[in-house]
XYZ file of C-alpha atoms in Angstrom:
716
model
C 34.560 241.192 22.366
C 35.492 244.799 21.771
C 36.845 246.224 25.055
C 34.814 249.402 24.515
C 31.498 247.529 24.370
C 29.736 247.519 27.719
C 26.253 246.760 28.980
C 26.213 250.036 30.926
C 27.161 253.450 29.632
C 30.674 254.493 30.508
C 33.780 256.402 29.504
C 36.860 254.607 28.198
C 40.222 256.338 28.591
C 43.195 255.535 26.346
C 46.423 256.844 27.859
C 48.428 256.345 24.639
C 51.520 255.634 26.663
C 51.007 258.538 29.039
C 52.150 258.048 32.610
C 50.844 259.414 35.852
C 50.771 263.166 36.129
C 53.909 264.703 37.507
C 53.954 265.217 41.224
C 53.778 268.670 42.606
C 57.211 270.133 42.908
C 58.496 270.866 46.337
C 59.147 274.490 45.533
C 55.961 275.030 43.550
C 55.015 278.012 45.677
C 58.285 279.776 44.819
C 57.783 282.281 42.033
C 59.911 281.491 39.028
C 61.534 284.350 37.109
C 59.558 285.387 34.045
C 61.494 285.673 30.838
C 61.182 288.868 28.850
C 58.654 288.927 26.007
C 60.938 291.234 24.071
C 63.146 289.867 21.349
C 66.914 289.943 21.204
C 66.777 292.905 18.851
C 65.492 294.917 21.848
C 67.245 293.300 24.803
C 70.678 293.716 23.220
C 70.289 297.455 22.670
C 72.247 299.866 24.935
C 69.088 301.677 26.066
C 67.558 298.422 27.330
C 70.699 297.501 29.244
C 70.780 300.972 30.801
C 67.092 300.666 31.728
C 67.427 297.226 33.343
C 70.490 298.301 35.306
C 68.847 301.501 36.560
C 65.581 299.770 37.490
C 67.412 296.948 39.272
C 69.239 299.433 41.485
C 66.109 301.480 42.151
C 63.932 298.441 42.855
C 66.499 296.967 45.240
C 66.726 300.256 47.122
C 62.926 300.575 47.306
C 62.498 296.996 48.551
C 65.115 297.451 51.251
C 63.490 300.685 52.360
C 60.028 299.114 52.556
C 61.353 296.109 54.479
C 63.129 298.386 56.914
C 60.033 300.548 57.443
C 57.814 297.522 58.196
C 60.464 295.527 60.049
C 59.576 296.748 63.538
C 55.845 296.068 63.232
C 56.524 292.720 61.556
C 58.923 291.638 64.290
C 56.432 292.520 67.015
C 53.663 290.630 65.243
C 55.815 287.532 64.725
C 56.881 287.655 68.354
C 53.203 287.796 69.359
C 52.502 284.708 67.228
C 55.520 282.700 68.383
C 54.707 283.331 72.057
C 51.386 281.612 71.436
C 53.213 278.670 69.834
C 55.540 278.362 72.835
C 52.546 278.290 75.171
C 53.204 281.647 76.827
C 50.219 283.669 78.010
C 47.852 280.933 76.846
C 44.385 280.832 78.331
C 41.616 278.405 77.538
C 38.690 279.713 75.514
C 40.490 283.039 74.922
C 41.548 283.631 71.338
C 44.788 285.620 70.836
C 43.902 288.303 68.299
C 46.123 290.861 66.595
C 44.571 293.919 64.940
C 46.940 295.271 62.316
C 46.093 298.863 61.316
C 47.240 298.925 57.706
C 45.689 302.063 56.202
C 43.081 302.473 53.513
C 44.709 300.809 50.496
C 43.808 297.185 49.767
C 46.552 296.165 47.250
C 49.319 297.196 49.637
C 47.614 295.269 52.456
C 47.852 292.008 50.563
C 51.557 292.607 49.947
C 52.138 293.095 53.670
C 50.318 289.897 54.556
C 52.233 288.002 51.869
C 55.464 289.152 53.491
C 54.200 287.989 56.894
C 53.193 284.606 55.487
C 56.554 284.063 53.779
C 58.379 284.968 56.989
C 56.364 282.477 59.063
C 56.876 279.750 56.462
C 60.607 280.405 56.341
C 60.984 280.177 60.116
C 58.621 277.153 60.280
C 56.909 278.509 63.380
C 53.292 278.563 62.193
C 50.848 277.464 59.528
C 49.019 280.329 57.865
C 45.572 280.577 56.298
C 44.474 283.778 54.559
C 40.683 284.128 54.456
C 39.279 286.597 51.959
C 35.784 287.970 52.524
C 34.728 286.776 49.054
C 35.410 283.166 50.118
C 33.468 283.429 53.383
C 29.922 284.289 52.416
C 28.649 281.723 54.941
C 30.054 280.201 58.102
C 30.275 276.761 56.458
C 32.301 278.170 53.569
C 34.616 279.991 55.972
C 35.298 276.835 58.026
C 35.870 274.693 54.945
C 38.244 277.231 53.387
C 40.177 277.656 56.620
C 40.608 273.927 57.291
C 41.461 273.135 53.681
C 44.126 275.833 53.487
C 45.701 274.903 56.821
C 45.932 271.199 56.003
C 47.000 271.759 52.408
C 49.614 274.281 53.511
C 50.970 271.841 56.082
C 51.109 269.021 53.547
C 53.203 271.164 51.231
C 55.477 272.155 54.100
C 55.861 268.512 55.070
C 56.811 267.546 51.552
C 59.396 270.342 51.478
C 60.904 269.573 54.850
C 61.448 265.895 54.115
C 63.672 264.801 51.283
C 62.320 261.282 51.315
C 60.307 260.270 48.243
C 58.081 258.064 50.379
C 57.036 261.019 52.529
C 56.211 263.000 49.419
C 54.110 260.133 48.125
C 52.193 259.991 51.398
C 51.571 263.725 51.220
C 50.317 263.453 47.662
C 48.047 260.608 48.667
C 46.727 262.596 51.630
C 46.103 265.629 49.414
C 44.278 263.458 46.923
C 41.925 262.221 49.625
C 41.316 265.761 50.899
C 38.005 267.248 49.763
C 36.439 270.551 50.759
C 33.269 268.837 51.869
C 35.311 266.814 54.388
C 37.082 269.860 55.824
C 35.664 270.184 59.327
C 37.117 271.132 62.674
C 36.904 267.504 63.758
C 39.201 266.462 60.948
C 41.516 269.402 61.694
C 41.772 268.278 65.336
C 42.526 264.736 64.293
C 45.071 265.809 61.738
C 46.829 268.209 64.140
C 46.987 265.500 66.824
C 48.633 263.111 64.370
C 51.247 265.557 63.133
C 52.115 268.135 65.801
C 50.688 267.117 69.167
C 53.653 264.872 69.952
C 56.307 267.442 69.009
C 58.066 269.534 71.611
C 57.119 272.840 70.009
C 53.613 273.303 68.720
C 52.913 274.889 65.361
C 50.625 277.872 65.713
C 47.633 278.004 63.359
C 47.414 281.588 62.113
C 44.170 282.762 60.496
C 44.526 286.092 58.681
C 41.532 288.211 57.674
C 43.108 290.947 55.479
C 39.808 292.750 54.774
C 38.104 292.800 58.162
C 35.588 295.520 57.240
C 34.302 293.527 54.230
C 33.240 290.456 56.228
C 29.652 289.799 57.169
C 29.533 290.578 60.848
C 27.410 287.573 61.768
C 29.771 285.191 59.965
C 32.785 286.856 61.581
C 31.304 286.721 65.076
C 30.372 283.039 64.764
C 33.839 282.214 63.399
C 35.548 283.965 66.302
C 33.358 282.142 68.826
C 34.194 278.794 67.230
C 37.929 279.536 67.166
C 37.893 280.636 70.806
C 36.069 277.433 71.760
C 38.809 275.386 70.061
C 41.714 277.248 71.675
C 42.148 274.563 74.349
C 42.795 271.983 71.603
C 44.312 273.981 68.754
C 46.716 276.949 69.111
C 44.813 279.448 66.976
C 45.925 283.054 66.448
C 43.654 285.478 64.608
C 45.092 288.436 62.675
C 42.685 291.158 61.576
C 43.632 293.583 58.828
C 41.904 296.826 59.811
C 41.905 299.476 57.098
C 40.074 302.258 58.962
C 40.431 302.553 62.738
C 39.949 300.553 65.914
C 36.470 302.001 66.268
C 35.436 299.693 63.417
C 36.478 296.670 65.517
C 34.734 297.881 68.658
C 31.538 298.735 66.809
C 31.426 295.402 64.957
C 32.123 293.060 67.863
C 29.727 292.982 70.843
C 30.784 292.263 74.393
C 30.178 288.498 74.267
C 32.714 288.349 71.405
C 35.350 290.709 72.804
C 35.265 288.832 76.112
C 36.471 285.729 74.221
C 39.488 287.351 72.576
C 42.775 288.801 73.776
C 43.193 291.793 71.478
C 46.486 293.518 70.766
C 46.859 296.395 68.326
C 49.738 296.803 65.849
C 50.101 299.781 63.553
C 52.066 300.007 60.324
C 53.657 303.110 58.899
C 51.222 305.660 57.461
C 51.107 305.804 53.670
C 52.053 309.527 53.331
C 54.994 309.010 55.654
C 56.129 305.974 53.661
C 55.837 308.010 50.458
C 57.981 310.828 51.880
C 60.686 308.344 52.865
C 60.571 306.753 49.425
C 60.862 310.122 47.702
C 63.584 311.539 49.929
C 65.812 308.464 50.044
C 65.298 306.940 46.586
C 63.772 309.234 43.963
C 65.624 312.333 45.196
C 68.842 310.468 45.895
C 71.821 312.048 44.073
C 73.370 308.680 43.201
C 70.780 308.004 40.476
C 71.146 309.766 37.133
C 67.449 309.556 36.228
C 65.205 312.407 37.398
C 61.570 313.371 37.048
C 60.583 316.841 35.971
C 58.532 318.962 38.340
C 55.263 318.306 36.512
C 55.824 314.539 36.239
C 56.841 314.379 39.899
C 53.753 316.338 40.900
C 51.482 314.133 38.765
C 52.648 310.900 40.417
C 52.363 312.327 43.919
C 48.878 313.710 43.200
C 47.742 310.304 41.926
C 48.953 308.816 45.200
C 47.496 311.473 47.501
C 44.126 311.997 45.784
C 43.344 308.575 44.259
C 44.587 305.424 45.962
C 47.308 305.944 48.643
C 49.083 302.955 47.092
C 52.864 302.786 47.410
C 52.967 299.908 44.912
C 50.879 301.943 42.470
C 53.294 304.869 42.822
C 56.271 302.580 42.187
C 54.645 301.137 39.066
C 53.866 304.644 37.799
C 57.488 305.640 38.352
C 58.611 302.493 36.543
C 56.446 303.442 33.566
C 58.134 306.864 33.441
C 61.503 305.124 33.545
C 60.546 302.853 30.637
C 59.207 305.721 28.551
C 62.427 307.656 29.124
C 64.889 304.922 28.157
C 62.830 303.396 25.357
C 63.002 306.701 23.452
C 66.304 305.573 21.898
C 69.925 304.633 22.469
C 70.839 308.275 23.061
C 69.097 307.990 26.446
C 71.460 305.171 27.415
C 73.777 308.039 28.428
C 71.482 308.520 31.447
C 73.760 306.561 33.756
C 76.985 307.026 35.719
C 79.555 309.385 34.256
C 82.190 306.735 33.452
C 79.595 304.403 31.908
C 78.200 307.274 29.846
C 81.700 307.998 28.489
C 82.083 304.375 27.412
C 78.745 304.464 25.579
C 79.388 307.654 23.614
C 81.350 305.859 20.904
C 78.537 303.301 20.507
C 76.103 305.986 19.350
C 74.960 305.663 15.750
C 74.109 308.554 13.448
C 70.393 308.304 14.356
C 71.281 308.559 18.049
C 73.399 311.657 17.470
C 70.517 313.194 15.509
C 68.262 312.461 18.475
C 70.628 314.510 20.637
C 70.578 317.356 18.110
C 66.770 317.413 18.208
C 66.659 317.994 21.965
C 65.079 321.384 22.861
C 68.104 322.527 24.883
C 70.543 321.813 22.034
C 69.470 324.853 20.010
C 70.433 327.444 22.682
C 73.781 325.655 23.006
C 74.427 326.066 19.272
C 73.249 329.691 19.242
C 75.755 330.709 21.906
C 78.681 329.496 19.770
C 80.270 332.467 18.027
C 82.478 330.570 15.562
C 80.646 329.577 12.355
C 82.976 326.649 11.700
C 82.266 325.203 15.130
C 78.531 325.621 14.566
C 78.735 323.716 11.278
C 80.854 320.999 12.883
C 78.426 320.559 15.777
C 75.454 320.299 13.403
C 77.023 318.053 10.755
C 80.040 316.201 12.157
C 79.078 313.336 14.490
C 82.651 312.739 15.668
C 83.084 316.386 16.614
C 79.873 316.333 18.663
C 80.950 313.097 20.381
C 84.129 314.880 21.506
C 81.995 317.623 23.062
C 79.583 315.239 24.809
C 81.808 314.356 27.830
C 81.937 317.978 28.986
C 78.218 318.493 28.325
C 77.295 315.366 30.263
C 79.594 316.375 33.114
C 77.930 319.791 33.331
C 74.477 318.162 33.445
C 75.372 315.757 36.221
C 77.085 318.480 38.255
C 73.983 320.647 37.805
C 71.785 317.986 39.428
C 74.313 317.404 42.242
C 74.487 321.121 43.032
C 70.698 321.349 42.781
C 70.264 318.514 45.274
C 72.710 320.063 47.780
C 71.026 323.443 47.482
C 67.633 321.787 47.935
C 68.849 320.201 51.180
C 70.057 323.575 52.470
C 66.957 325.459 51.335
C 64.548 322.874 52.790
C 66.169 323.231 56.197
C 65.971 327.013 55.841
C 62.295 327.556 54.907
C 60.428 324.313 55.758
C 59.432 325.336 59.294
C 58.568 328.977 58.669
C 55.114 330.152 59.818
C 52.373 329.042 57.396
C 55.081 327.355 55.213
C 54.707 329.546 52.083
C 56.811 327.195 49.903
C 55.694 324.000 51.640
C 57.211 321.959 54.435
C 58.056 318.770 52.486
C 61.185 318.351 50.416
C 59.120 317.018 47.520
C 57.074 320.241 47.406
C 60.198 322.386 47.226
C 61.640 320.075 44.559
C 58.621 320.592 42.321
C 58.612 324.360 42.851
C 62.338 324.873 42.323
C 62.553 322.633 39.241
C 59.450 324.059 37.537
C 59.690 327.812 38.185
C 62.237 330.566 38.690
C 62.180 330.658 42.456
C 63.189 334.288 43.005
C 60.179 335.507 40.990
C 57.587 333.727 43.109
C 55.569 335.704 45.706
C 55.903 332.786 48.167
C 59.679 333.106 47.993
C 59.506 336.831 48.765
C 57.227 336.069 51.710
C 59.774 333.564 53.040
C 62.521 336.176 52.797
C 60.417 338.667 54.733
C 59.802 336.077 57.462
C 63.540 335.382 57.685
C 64.174 339.109 58.105
C 61.659 339.282 60.957
C 63.138 336.352 62.918
C 64.863 336.967 66.199
C 68.633 336.781 66.380
C 68.747 333.542 68.376
C 66.236 331.771 66.125
C 67.963 332.777 62.893
C 71.408 331.798 64.180
C 70.058 328.415 65.271
C 68.370 327.898 61.898
C 71.450 328.856 59.888
C 73.616 326.572 62.005
C 71.237 323.659 61.340
C 71.320 324.399 57.601
C 75.117 324.337 57.535
C 75.367 321.137 59.598
C 72.680 319.367 57.560
C 74.320 320.308 54.253
C 77.746 319.246 55.540
C 76.324 315.885 56.614
C 74.601 315.460 53.242
C 77.865 316.173 51.421
C 79.769 313.601 53.460
C 77.176 310.829 53.273
C 75.535 311.269 49.864
C 77.767 313.371 47.596
C 81.357 312.459 48.453
C 81.079 308.727 47.551
C 79.855 309.604 44.030
C 81.996 309.786 40.931
C 81.702 313.566 40.544
C 81.265 314.119 44.270
C 84.712 315.657 44.760
C 84.053 318.441 42.248
C 80.681 319.201 43.819
C 81.999 319.067 47.387
C 84.838 321.467 46.581
C 82.381 324.165 45.529
C 80.090 323.642 48.477
C 82.850 323.479 51.081
C 83.929 326.946 50.002
C 80.358 328.259 50.258
C 79.788 326.621 53.646
C 83.023 328.157 54.930
C 81.777 331.603 53.890
C 78.467 330.928 55.631
C 80.335 329.919 58.817
C 82.189 333.235 58.752
C 78.900 335.083 58.343
C 77.378 332.988 61.133
C 80.233 333.976 63.438
C 79.699 337.625 62.501
C 75.984 337.292 63.244
C 76.747 335.831 66.647
C 79.040 338.693 67.668
C 77.000 341.480 66.012
C 75.333 344.049 68.254
C 71.617 344.781 68.225
C 72.033 348.435 69.276
C 71.234 351.015 66.630
C 74.052 353.321 65.596
C 73.445 357.014 65.035
C 73.949 358.216 61.524
C 77.042 360.248 60.682
C 76.805 363.911 59.987
C 74.083 364.491 57.454
C 75.139 365.778 54.109
C 73.976 369.162 53.022
C 70.682 368.241 51.532
C 69.092 371.589 51.083
C 71.516 372.717 48.393
C 71.197 369.483 46.481
C 67.413 369.350 46.672
C 67.068 372.848 45.302
C 68.952 371.856 42.169
C 66.446 369.202 41.001
C 64.838 369.744 37.618
C 61.526 367.929 38.104
C 59.233 366.475 40.725
C 60.083 362.882 39.697
C 63.787 363.513 40.207
C 63.072 365.037 43.627
C 61.041 361.971 44.616
C 63.840 359.622 43.508
C 66.469 361.524 45.491
C 64.323 361.575 48.625
C 63.698 357.808 48.374
C 67.389 357.060 47.961
C 68.323 359.370 50.840
C 65.762 357.683 53.128
C 67.256 354.264 52.387
C 70.743 355.513 53.145
C 69.599 357.048 56.423
C 67.847 353.810 57.382
C 70.952 351.744 56.678
C 73.137 354.143 58.614
C 70.790 354.113 61.597
C 70.257 350.312 61.588
C 72.086 347.948 63.910
C 75.200 345.978 63.109
C 73.227 342.703 63.268
C 70.714 343.949 60.676
C 73.519 344.753 58.249
C 75.191 341.354 58.698
C 71.807 339.626 58.413
C 71.133 341.403 55.134
C 74.577 340.445 53.882
C 73.975 336.802 54.821
C 70.586 336.641 53.108
C 72.023 338.312 50.006
C 74.809 335.736 49.878
C 72.342 332.847 50.222
C 70.107 334.292 47.539
C 72.960 334.957 45.108
C 75.121 331.849 45.507
C 72.504 329.222 46.419
C 69.060 330.203 45.184
C 69.895 332.001 41.943
C 72.996 329.985 41.075
C 72.194 326.441 42.257
C 68.382 326.178 42.431
C 67.850 326.918 38.752
C 64.761 325.623 36.986
C 64.914 323.315 33.976
C 64.515 326.318 31.671
C 67.955 327.461 32.879
C 69.504 323.971 33.025
C 72.633 323.063 31.000
C 72.306 321.699 27.446
C 71.207 318.074 26.987
C 69.535 317.913 30.390
C 66.610 316.122 28.658
C 68.783 313.002 28.603
C 68.427 312.841 32.397
C 64.913 314.237 32.959
C 61.569 312.700 32.021
C 58.880 315.300 31.380
C 56.274 313.699 29.055
C 53.347 313.872 31.469
C 50.716 313.630 28.706
C 51.726 310.036 27.958
C 51.821 309.137 31.644
C 48.412 310.667 32.303
C 46.898 308.856 29.327
C 48.199 305.446 30.384
C 47.971 305.657 34.186
C 44.818 307.711 34.702
C 42.227 305.854 32.687
C 39.360 307.467 30.789
C 36.886 304.556 30.589
C 34.074 306.456 28.878
C 36.319 307.706 26.080
C 37.887 304.263 25.672
C 34.478 302.581 25.480
C 33.218 305.093 22.925
C 36.311 304.561 20.779
C 36.042 300.772 21.005
C 32.339 300.697 20.111
C 32.345 303.462 17.530
C 35.530 302.333 15.758
C 36.514 298.740 16.683
C 39.379 298.877 14.176
C 41.261 301.131 16.632
C 41.764 298.144 18.962
C 41.140 295.058 16.796
C 43.266 296.231 13.840
C 41.357 293.926 11.465
C 40.536 294.776 7.855
C 36.853 293.845 8.162
C 36.303 296.610 10.775
C 38.175 299.336 8.919
C 35.999 302.410 8.325
C 36.407 305.287 5.923
C 34.680 307.644 8.381
C 33.532 307.261 11.969
C 29.790 307.414 11.143
C 29.952 304.633 8.554
C 27.927 301.442 9.148
C 29.398 298.184 7.850
C 27.790 294.774 8.214
C 31.131 293.225 9.245
C 31.257 295.243 12.461
C 30.514 293.416 15.740
C 26.841 293.369 16.696
C 27.468 295.454 19.814
C 29.218 298.117 17.741
C 26.338 298.247 15.242
C 23.734 298.570 17.987
C 25.772 301.296 19.685
C 26.229 303.336 16.491
C 22.494 303.026 15.708
C 21.525 304.147 19.201
C 23.636 307.304 18.753
C 21.232 308.362 15.996
C 18.216 308.219 18.321
C 16.884 310.657 20.886
C 16.071 310.080 24.509
C 13.506 307.323 23.835
C 14.442 304.481 21.471
C 11.747 302.339 19.836
C 13.097 298.795 20.091
C 11.208 297.563 17.022
C 12.564 300.384 14.866
C 15.985 299.734 16.344
C 15.728 296.069 15.374
C 14.645 296.917 11.835
C 17.587 299.302 11.439
C 19.938 296.610 12.742
C 18.365 294.132 10.332
C 18.715 296.475 7.372
C 22.452 296.809 7.976
C 22.939 293.035 8.149
C 20.539 292.265 5.290
C 21.929 289.943 2.612
C 21.461 290.418 -1.159
C 18.248 288.397 -1.307
C 16.665 290.502 1.408
C 17.525 293.730 -0.384
C 15.070 292.815 -3.176
C 12.172 292.652 -0.755
C 9.818 295.606 -0.898
C 8.266 295.375 2.510
C 10.799 294.594 5.230
C 8.265 294.726 8.046
C 6.168 291.962 6.555
C 9.045 289.548 6.139
C 9.527 286.741 8.600
C 12.231 287.698 11.097
C 15.186 285.369 11.414
C 15.302 284.043 15.023
C 19.104 283.980 14.944
C 19.200 287.637 13.909
C 16.754 288.546 16.668
C 18.870 286.672 19.222
C 21.982 288.540 18.112
C 20.145 291.851 18.473
C 18.765 290.929 21.911
C 22.209 289.954 23.140
C 23.782 293.188 21.852
C 21.058 295.279 23.524
C 21.600 293.407 26.800
C 25.333 294.066 26.601
C 24.681 297.738 25.907
C 22.394 297.857 28.932
C 25.063 296.165 31.037
C 27.554 298.863 29.993
C 25.120 301.514 31.226
C 24.209 303.199 27.944
C 20.479 302.367 28.043
C 17.803 301.098 30.382
C 14.417 299.587 29.695
C 11.597 302.112 30.001
C 8.775 301.488 32.489
C 6.473 303.981 30.792
C 6.591 302.248 27.396
C 7.337 298.554 27.321
C 8.583 298.647 23.723
C 11.001 301.539 24.312
C 14.456 301.943 25.852
C 15.769 305.090 27.512
C 19.117 306.462 26.464
C 21.351 307.310 29.427
C 24.314 309.069 27.780
C 24.554 312.152 25.591
C-alpha cells in the first residue's frame, strides 16, 4: 500500500535527509557584526578608510561619554534591585517600585533600558522582562507576556551558564513545552520554586514598563495589585519609565495602589544637558580634524531642540554629515591627523587634485600669488601643488586649534554677562563666530559696553578666570596634539601679556587725574575754514580731554580690551570667509542635502511618487515624457491620483471610474462607440475600488455624505 494513502485526511512530510533544526545558540542574543554592503571598490578607497577611522574614534568617545553620564543613575538603580534580591528592606505585600524619570524622548528611553537589561544579565543578579504598552492591551495579555518573557529569559540564561549539552537539551525541551496560553502566575511560582528557591541568593524578577504613560490605567493598576500580592512568594521589582513628571504617577495611581508599593524616584540626565556635554567634549574637541560649519551645526541642534530631543537622532544626523563629507572623494581623506594627511598626499590621483583646485577657497589663494610661473604651476602641475599641500594643511589645522582656544577664552569672558547678548552656551558662540565677522555684530558691541561698565573687582576676577581656563585647556586638550606645541607657543605668549595687563589692572588707581595745562585753543579754533572742520576739532579735543581726565584703571582697562579684541577676536576668531585656503577639506557645510534627507517632506514625496512613479521605481514601463502624461502601464493608484488632480472639489465616482477605464482600455474596447453601455469588467472595477480606498487612506479624498456617488477632494 502506498504510504501516502490514508483513510483520514492528513499531511505527509518528507524530510529528504534533513535533520532536526539546529538548536538555539547560546549567544543568540549577542548582536553579530554586520558586514558592509559596499563592495571592495569602495571599502579599499582612502576616503572610506579615513571615514571609518574618524567615525570609530568619535563613536567610541560618544559611547564612553553617555555611559559616564548615566553611570550614577544606573548604579543606584542596580543597587536598589540587588538589595531586593538579597532580601534587604523586604516587606510582604509591598512591591518595590522604581520610577525612572527619563525625559520626553521614546527612542532614547529604550536604549537606556537595554543598557540596564544587559547589565543585569551580565551580573546574573536578576531576570528582566520588558513590557511594552502595545503588548498589554488586557490584563491577561500582560500576565502572559510577563511570565513568558521571564521564563524564556531564564531558560536562555540557564543554557548559557551551563556548558553541559544535556542541560541545553533540557532547556530546549522546556522551551518547546512552553506556550503563551499556559503562562500563568501559578506556573511561574512553580518554576521559580524549582530553579531558584533552593539557592542561597534569590534572583530578582524585574518588570520594566518603559512607556508608563501609554498603559491603560486599569490594566496597570490591576497588574500592580497582582504583583504586590505575589511579593511574599516571588521577589518582584517594578521599574516605571516616566517620560513627563512624577505628577503623572500620582494622578494615575489611587491611594489603594500607592499603599501597596514602595516607590523610589531616580532621575537621568536632562537631554539638553547631555547634548551640551556631547557638543563640548566630542564635536568641539580639538583632537578631531572634522568640523561642522556654523549653519550645519545650527541645523542639527535645532532639529534636536525643536523636534525630538533625541541624542541618538542627533548622533545619526552627525554621522550622515560625516559620510557626506568623506564620500565626496579621496581628496577629503586628508581630513585626518597631520602626519596621516602627509602620508596620503602622494596617493592623490589627478582627479583628486582637480577636486582640490575646484574648492571655493583655492581661487583666492591663487589670486594672491604674484609670480605668473607659480600660478601656472599651481593650476597645471599636480606634483608642484602636492609640494605646497603640507603647508596649506598645516595652516588649516592651526587655524582650527587657535579658533578653539580663542573660543574657550571668549566663552569664559562673555557667557555670564547680563542678558547674554551672544549667548551663554559654547555651541551658540561657536555658530556665531564661525558664521559671521564677530566685530561687526551689534551683540558683540553690546558685550564690549557691558565689559566697560563692570566694576574693577568683577572684571579682574573674570579676566583671571579666562586666563586660568585657557591655560588649563592648553595643557589638557592642545598640548597632547601633533601641532599642539606650535599652537601653545603662540597662546603662552598672549596669556603672558594678559597676565601683565591683569597685574596692571590690579594696581591701577580709580582716582581721576586732572588734565595737564590746556593748549591754547582759541587761536587754533579761529583758524578753521569751515563749520565741519570746527566740529571735527571740537570732537577730537573732547576725547583728548576725557582721556586725560580719566583714571589710571580706565586707561589700563581700555588697553586690555583693545588687546583682547585685536589679538584674540579679530585674529583668532575669524569666520570661515576669512579661513585659510582649503579649509573645505575639514568643514562640512552642505546643509541643503542634510535638510532634505533628515527633515522629511512627506507630502512632496508622496506627490512625486504618485505623479511620477519612475522617480522611485526606475522602471521603463513607468517612464513619462511629461508629468501630466497618462500611461496604462502606471500603477492603478498613480492613475487614480493623476485623474483626481484634474477634478474640482467634488469628484463624481462614476465619471472617475469611466476615466480610469478609458486609460486602461484595450484595443478591442477602443472600437466601441458607447463606453457607458458596455458591461463593466468586475476585475477592473475591483482595481479601481482598491485604488480609491488607498487614496482615501492616504488622506487625499473622503467619501461625501451629501452625495453618495461623490468623493470630496481634501488637498489642493
